[in-house]
Amino acid sequence: MDFFDNLRDKLATTGKDVSEKAKEAAAVAKLKTQISVEESKLRSLYVDLGKAYYENPEDENIEAYKDSITAVKEVIAGYEAELAERKGLKTCSNCGATMAKEVLFCSKCGAKNEIPEEPAPEAEEPVEETAAKEPEKKVCPVCEAEVSEDMAFCEVCGTKLDD
């Protein structure tokens, strides 16, 4: 009976794991949908603002459009931050580039970024969309970490990489 007990436990654990991954995928999809809806609102606001300004540059409603645009941008930024958090990413404090949470130096500008105290959740395997060619890898001359061709700075030690 131990075999069946172990099998039952294994199936229960696997079922919970699959359920959690499905919930996470649904949450990510919902965030992406919310971002898309807000971006649509933003485009509409820009069109309305341009039309109002064209028709009457002194119109008092122009400031209201600007306030609405700012509010929508803040909502989008909040959704994008939550999405990055769920994906285990962070934003460079200097240039705004997106990077993995555990990276210490930005690969675009070389700025040092703090590593969060909590460990990053395991990232899901990326889904291959097409036969996209991965960038060639090179090695940092100082710490010998593997870096991709498009990086200007090493993510491990912050050394400027030669072109």
PDB file of C-alpha atoms in Angstrom:
ATOM      1  CA  MET A   1       0.000   0.000   0.000  1.00  0.00           C
ATOM      2  CA  ASP A   2       2.989   2.330   0.408  1.00  0.00           C
ATOM      3  CA  PHE A   3       3.252   2.586  -3.355  1.00  0.00           C
ATOM      4  CA  PHE A   4      -0.328   3.832  -3.690  1.00  0.00           C
ATOM      5  CA  ASP A   5       0.034   6.199  -0.737  1.00  0.00           C
ATOM      6  CA  ASN A   6       3.168   7.684  -2.284  1.00  0.00           C
ATOM      7  CA  LEU A   7       1.494   7.915  -5.668  1.00  0.00           C
ATOM      8  CA  ARG A   8      -1.545   9.657  -4.140  1.00  0.00           C
ATOM      9  CA  ASP A   9       0.690  12.150  -2.305  1.00  0.00           C
ATOM     10  CA  LYS A  10       2.723  12.793  -5.431  1.00  0.00           C
ATOM     11  CA  LEU A  11      -0.419  13.392  -7.488  1.00  0.00           C
ATOM     12  CA  ALA A  12      -1.809  15.747  -4.847  1.00  0.00           C
ATOM     13  CA  THR A  13       1.440  17.738  -4.744  1.00  0.00           C
ATOM     14  CA  THR A  14       1.652  17.895  -8.520  1.00  0.00           C
ATOM     15  CA  GLY A  15      -1.985  18.986  -8.730  1.00  0.00           C
ATOM     16  CA  LYS A  16      -1.329  21.824  -6.272  1.00  0.00           C
ATOM     17  CA  ASP A  17       1.751  22.917  -8.227  1.00  0.00           C
ATOM     18  CA  VAL A  18      -0.186  22.942 -11.494  1.00  0.00           C
ATOM     19  CA  SER A  19      -3.012  24.861  -9.836  1.00  0.00           C
ATOM     20  CA  GLU A  20      -0.592  27.504  -8.494  1.00  0.00           C
ATOM     21  CA  LYS A  21       1.077  27.908 -11.884  1.00  0.00           C
ATOM     22  CA  ALA A  22      -2.324  28.267 -13.555  1.00  0.00           C
ATOM     23  CA  LYS A  23      -3.342  30.927 -11.027  1.00  0.00           C
ATOM     24  CA  GLU A  24      -0.088  32.801 -11.601  1.00  0.00           C
ATOM     25  CA  ALA A  25      -0.513  32.615 -15.385  1.00  0.00           C
ATOM     26  CA  ALA A  26      -4.079  33.901 -15.053  1.00  0.00           C
ATOM     27  CA  ALA A  27      -2.897  36.779 -12.847  1.00  0.00           C
ATOM     28  CA  VAL A  28      -0.208  37.730 -15.386  1.00  0.00           C
ATOM     29  CA  ALA A  29      -2.729  37.563 -18.240  1.00  0.00           C
ATOM     30  CA  LYS A  30      -5.146  39.734 -16.258  1.00  0.00           C
ATOM     31  CA  LEU A  31      -2.437  42.329 -15.611  1.00  0.00           C
ATOM     32  CA  LYS A  32      -1.499  42.398 -19.295  1.00  0.00           C
ATOM     33  CA  THR A  33      -5.156  42.897 -20.201  1.00  0.00           C
ATOM     34  CA  GLN A  34      -5.504  45.723 -17.677  1.00  0.00           C
ATOM     35  CA  ILE A  35      -2.372  47.388 -19.080  1.00  0.00           C
ATOM     36  CA  SER A  36      -3.783  47.076 -22.600  1.00  0.00           C
ATOM     37  CA  VAL A  37      -7.107  48.630 -21.540  1.00  0.00           C
ATOM     38  CA  GLU A  38      -5.319  51.545 -19.844  1.00  0.00           C
ATOM     39  CA  GLU A  39      -3.059  52.089 -22.866  1.00  0.00           C
ATOM     40  CA  SER A  40      -6.170  52.246 -25.037  1.00  0.00           C
ATOM     41  CA  LYS A  41      -7.614  54.901 -22.693  1.00  0.00           C
ATOM     42  CA  LEU A  42      -4.322  56.789 -22.911  1.00  0.00           C
ATOM     43  CA  ARG A  43      -4.344  56.808 -26.719  1.00  0.00           C
ATOM     44  CA  SER A  44      -7.939  58.056 -26.678  1.00  0.00           C
ATOM     45  CA  LEU A  45      -7.042  60.814 -24.230  1.00  0.00           C
ATOM     46  CA  TYR A  46      -4.128  61.924 -26.425  1.00  0.00           C
ATOM     47  CA  VAL A  47      -6.414  62.085 -29.461  1.00  0.00           C
ATOM     48  CA  ASP A  48      -9.041  64.053 -27.521  1.00  0.00           C
ATOM     49  CA  LEU A  49      -6.383  66.416 -26.137  1.00  0.00           C
ATOM     50  CA  GLY A  50      -4.955  67.071 -29.581  1.00  0.00           C
ATOM     51  CA  LYS A  51      -8.389  67.709 -31.002  1.00  0.00           C
ATOM     52  CA  ALA A  52      -9.333  70.064 -28.147  1.00  0.00           C
ATOM     53  CA  TYR A  53      -6.064  71.974 -28.434  1.00  0.00           C
ATOM     54  CA  TYR A  54      -6.391  72.281 -32.195  1.00  0.00           C
ATOM     55  CA  GLU A  55      -9.907  73.634 -31.916  1.00  0.00           C
ATOM     56  CA  ASN A  56      -9.211  76.002 -29.004  1.00  0.00           C
ATOM     57  CA  PRO A  57      -5.703  76.258 -27.461  1.00  0.00           C
ATOM     58  CA  GLU A  58      -7.008  78.335 -24.541  1.00  0.00           C
ATOM     59  CA  ASP A  59      -9.688  75.802 -23.600  1.00  0.00           C
ATOM     60  CA  GLU A  60      -9.836  75.148 -19.846  1.00  0.00           C
ATOM     61  CA  ASN A  61     -10.443  71.435 -20.452  1.00  0.00           C
ATOM     62  CA  ILE A  62      -6.891  70.985 -21.730  1.00  0.00           C
ATOM     63  CA  GLU A  63      -5.563  70.890 -18.156  1.00  0.00           C
ATOM     64  CA  ALA A  64      -8.172  68.274 -17.296  1.00  0.00           C
ATOM     65  CA  TYR A  65      -6.917  66.120 -20.193  1.00  0.00           C
ATOM     66  CA  LYS A  66      -3.354  66.481 -18.891  1.00  0.00           C
ATOM     67  CA  ASP A  67      -4.453  65.424 -15.402  1.00  0.00           C
ATOM     68  CA  SER A  68      -6.326  62.423 -16.817  1.00  0.00           C
ATOM     69  CA  ILE A  69      -3.307  61.394 -18.898  1.00  0.00           C
ATOM     70  CA  THR A  70      -1.050  61.604 -15.836  1.00  0.00           C
ATOM     71  CA  ALA A  71      -3.496  59.502 -13.800  1.00  0.00           C
ATOM     72  CA  VAL A  72      -3.720  56.804 -16.494  1.00  0.00           C
ATOM     73  CA  LYS A  73       0.088  56.723 -16.817  1.00  0.00           C
ATOM     74  CA  GLU A  74       0.357  56.177 -13.053  1.00  0.00           C
ATOM     75  CA  VAL A  75      -2.138  53.307 -13.206  1.00  0.00           C
ATOM     76  CA  ILE A  76      -0.170  51.716 -16.071  1.00  0.00           C
ATOM     77  CA  ALA A  77       3.089  52.116 -14.138  1.00  0.00           C
ATOM     78  CA  GLY A  78       1.499  50.380 -11.146  1.00  0.00           C
ATOM     79  CA  TYR A  79       0.303  47.462 -13.268  1.00  0.00           C
ATOM     80  CA  GLU A  80       3.704  47.190 -14.966  1.00  0.00           C
ATOM     81  CA  ALA A  81       5.475  47.184 -11.585  1.00  0.00           C
ATOM     82  CA  GLU A  82       3.189  44.412 -10.335  1.00  0.00           C
ATOM     83  CA  LEU A  83       3.749  42.456 -13.549  1.00  0.00           C
ATOM     84  CA  ALA A  84       7.539  42.820 -13.233  1.00  0.00           C
ATOM     85  CA  GLU A  85       7.331  41.671  -9.608  1.00  0.00           C
ATOM     86  CA  ARG A  86       5.383  38.564 -10.622  1.00  0.00           C
ATOM     87  CA  LYS A  87       7.952  37.807 -13.323  1.00  0.00           C
ATOM     88  CA  GLY A  88      10.899  38.263 -10.951  1.00  0.00           C
ATOM     89  CA  LEU A  89      12.162  41.443 -12.597  1.00  0.00           C
ATOM     90  CA  LYS A  90      13.195  44.896 -11.402  1.00  0.00           C
ATOM     91  CA  THR A  91      13.859  48.240 -13.040  1.00  0.00           C
ATOM     92  CA  CYS A  92      17.238  49.965 -13.092  1.00  0.00           C
ATOM     93  CA  SER A  93      17.152  52.930 -10.753  1.00  0.00           C
ATOM     94  CA  ASN A  94      19.315  54.925 -13.189  1.00  0.00           C
ATOM     95  CA  CYS A  95      18.085  54.248 -16.735  1.00  0.00           C
ATOM     96  CA  GLY A  96      14.828  52.297 -16.275  1.00  0.00           C
ATOM     97  CA  ALA A  97      16.004  49.131 -18.069  1.00  0.00           C
ATOM     98  CA  THR A  98      14.360  45.875 -16.992  1.00  0.00           C
ATOM     99  CA  MET A  99      16.558  43.210 -15.411  1.00  0.00           C
ATOM    100  CA  ALA A 100      16.385  40.129 -13.203  1.00  0.00           C
ATOM    101  CA  LYS A 101      16.009  40.868  -9.480  1.00  0.00           C
ATOM    102  CA  GLU A 102      19.265  39.170  -8.567  1.00  0.00           C
ATOM    103  CA  VAL A 103      21.390  41.233 -10.990  1.00  0.00           C
ATOM    104  CA  LEU A 104      23.623  43.731  -9.198  1.00  0.00           C
ATOM    105  CA  PHE A 105      24.691  45.943 -12.135  1.00  0.00           C
ATOM    106  CA  CYS A 106      22.587  47.169 -15.051  1.00  0.00           C
ATOM    107  CA  SER A 107      23.711  45.718 -18.384  1.00  0.00           C
ATOM    108  CA  LYS A 108      22.668  48.898 -20.225  1.00  0.00           C
ATOM    109  CA  CYS A 109      24.149  51.734 -18.124  1.00  0.00           C
ATOM    110  CA  GLY A 110      26.365  49.959 -15.571  1.00  0.00           C
ATOM    111  CA  ALA A 111      24.671  51.513 -12.532  1.00  0.00           C
ATOM    112  CA  LYS A 112      24.760  49.514  -9.318  1.00  0.00           C
ATOM    113  CA  ASN A 113      21.315  48.369  -8.196  1.00  0.00           C
ATOM    114  CA  GLU A 114      20.499  46.870  -4.830  1.00  0.00           C
ATOM    115  CA  ILE A 115      19.543  43.213  -4.708  1.00  0.00           C
ATOM    116  CA  PRO A 116      16.232  42.693  -2.908  1.00  0.00           C
ATOM    117  CA  GLU A 117      16.497  40.913   0.436  1.00  0.00           C
ATOM    118  CA  GLU A 118      13.876  38.311  -0.423  1.00  0.00           C
ATOM    119  CA  PRO A 119      14.863  35.594  -2.892  1.00  0.00           C
ATOM    120  CA  ALA A 120      13.367  35.855  -6.349  1.00  0.00           C
ATOM    121  CA  PRO A 121      10.723  33.234  -7.202  1.00  0.00           C
ATOM    122  CA  GLU A 122      11.658  30.659  -9.776  1.00  0.00           C
ATOM    123  CA  ALA A 123      10.965  32.002 -13.248  1.00  0.00           C
ATOM    124  CA  GLU A 124       8.902  29.916 -15.605  1.00  0.00           C
ATOM    125  CA  GLU A 125      10.540  28.489 -18.659  1.00  0.00           C
ATOM    126  CA  PRO A 126      10.118  30.960 -21.537  1.00  0.00           C
ATOM    127  CA  VAL A 127       7.933  29.751 -24.345  1.00  0.00           C
ATOM    128  CA  GLU A 128       9.716  29.604 -27.677  1.00  0.00           C
ATOM    129  CA  GLU A 129       7.689  31.622 -30.142  1.00  0.00           C
ATOM    130  CA  THR A 130       9.787  31.221 -33.258  1.00  0.00           C
ATOM    131  CA  ALA A 131      13.300  30.256 -34.119  1.00  0.00           C
ATOM    132  CA  ALA A 132      14.652  33.501 -32.681  1.00  0.00           C
ATOM    133  CA  LYS A 133      18.421  33.657 -32.677  1.00  0.00           C
ATOM    134  CA  GLU A 134      19.865  34.192 -29.209  1.00  0.00           C
ATOM    135  CA  PRO A 135      22.542  36.858 -28.909  1.00  0.00           C
ATOM    136  CA  GLU A 136      26.072  35.525 -28.957  1.00  0.00           C
ATOM    137  CA  LYS A 137      27.703  35.212 -25.549  1.00  0.00           C
ATOM    138  CA  LYS A 138      30.975  36.764 -24.499  1.00  0.00           C
ATOM    139  CA  VAL A 139      32.912  36.779 -21.235  1.00  0.00           C
ATOM    140  CA  CYS A 140      33.575  39.701 -18.874  1.00  0.00           C
ATOM    141  CA  PRO A 141      37.319  40.428 -18.854  1.00  0.00           C
ATOM    142  CA  VAL A 142      37.328  41.042 -15.079  1.00  0.00           C
ATOM    143  CA  CYS A 143      35.067  38.447 -13.426  1.00  0.00           C
ATOM    144  CA  GLU A 144      34.760  36.061 -16.406  1.00  0.00           C
ATOM    145  CA  ALA A 145      30.962  35.975 -16.117  1.00  0.00           C
ATOM    146  CA  GLU A 146      29.098  35.104 -19.291  1.00  0.00           C
ATOM    147  CA  VAL A 147      27.492  38.205 -20.848  1.00  0.00           C
ATOM    148  CA  SER A 148      25.539  38.704 -24.059  1.00  0.00           C
ATOM    149  CA  GLU A 149      26.748  40.773 -26.999  1.00  0.00           C
ATOM    150  CA  ASP A 150      24.207  43.557 -26.453  1.00  0.00           C
ATOM    151  CA  MET A 151      25.376  44.310 -22.898  1.00  0.00           C
ATOM    152  CA  ALA A 152      27.418  47.445 -22.335  1.00  0.00           C
ATOM    153  CA  PHE A 153      28.231  46.576 -18.696  1.00  0.00           C
ATOM    154  CA  CYS A 154      28.715  43.316 -16.791  1.00  0.00           C
ATOM    155  CA  GLU A 155      25.725  42.458 -14.587  1.00  0.00           C
ATOM    156  CA  VAL A 156      27.948  40.759 -12.003  1.00  0.00           C
ATOM    157  CA  CYS A 157      30.807  43.207 -11.402  1.00  0.00           C
ATOM    158  CA  GLY A 158      29.746  46.361 -13.313  1.00  0.00           C
ATOM    159  CA  THR A 159      32.780  46.466 -15.607  1.00  0.00           C
ATOM    160  CA  LYS A 160      32.317  48.384 -18.882  1.00  0.00           C
ATOM    161  CA  LEU A 161      32.465  45.882 -21.702  1.00  0.00           C
ATOM    162  CA  ASP A 162      34.392  46.653 -24.881  1.00  0.00           C
ATOM    163  CA  ASP A 163      32.568  46.689 -28.207  1.00  0.00           C
TER     164      ASP A 163
END
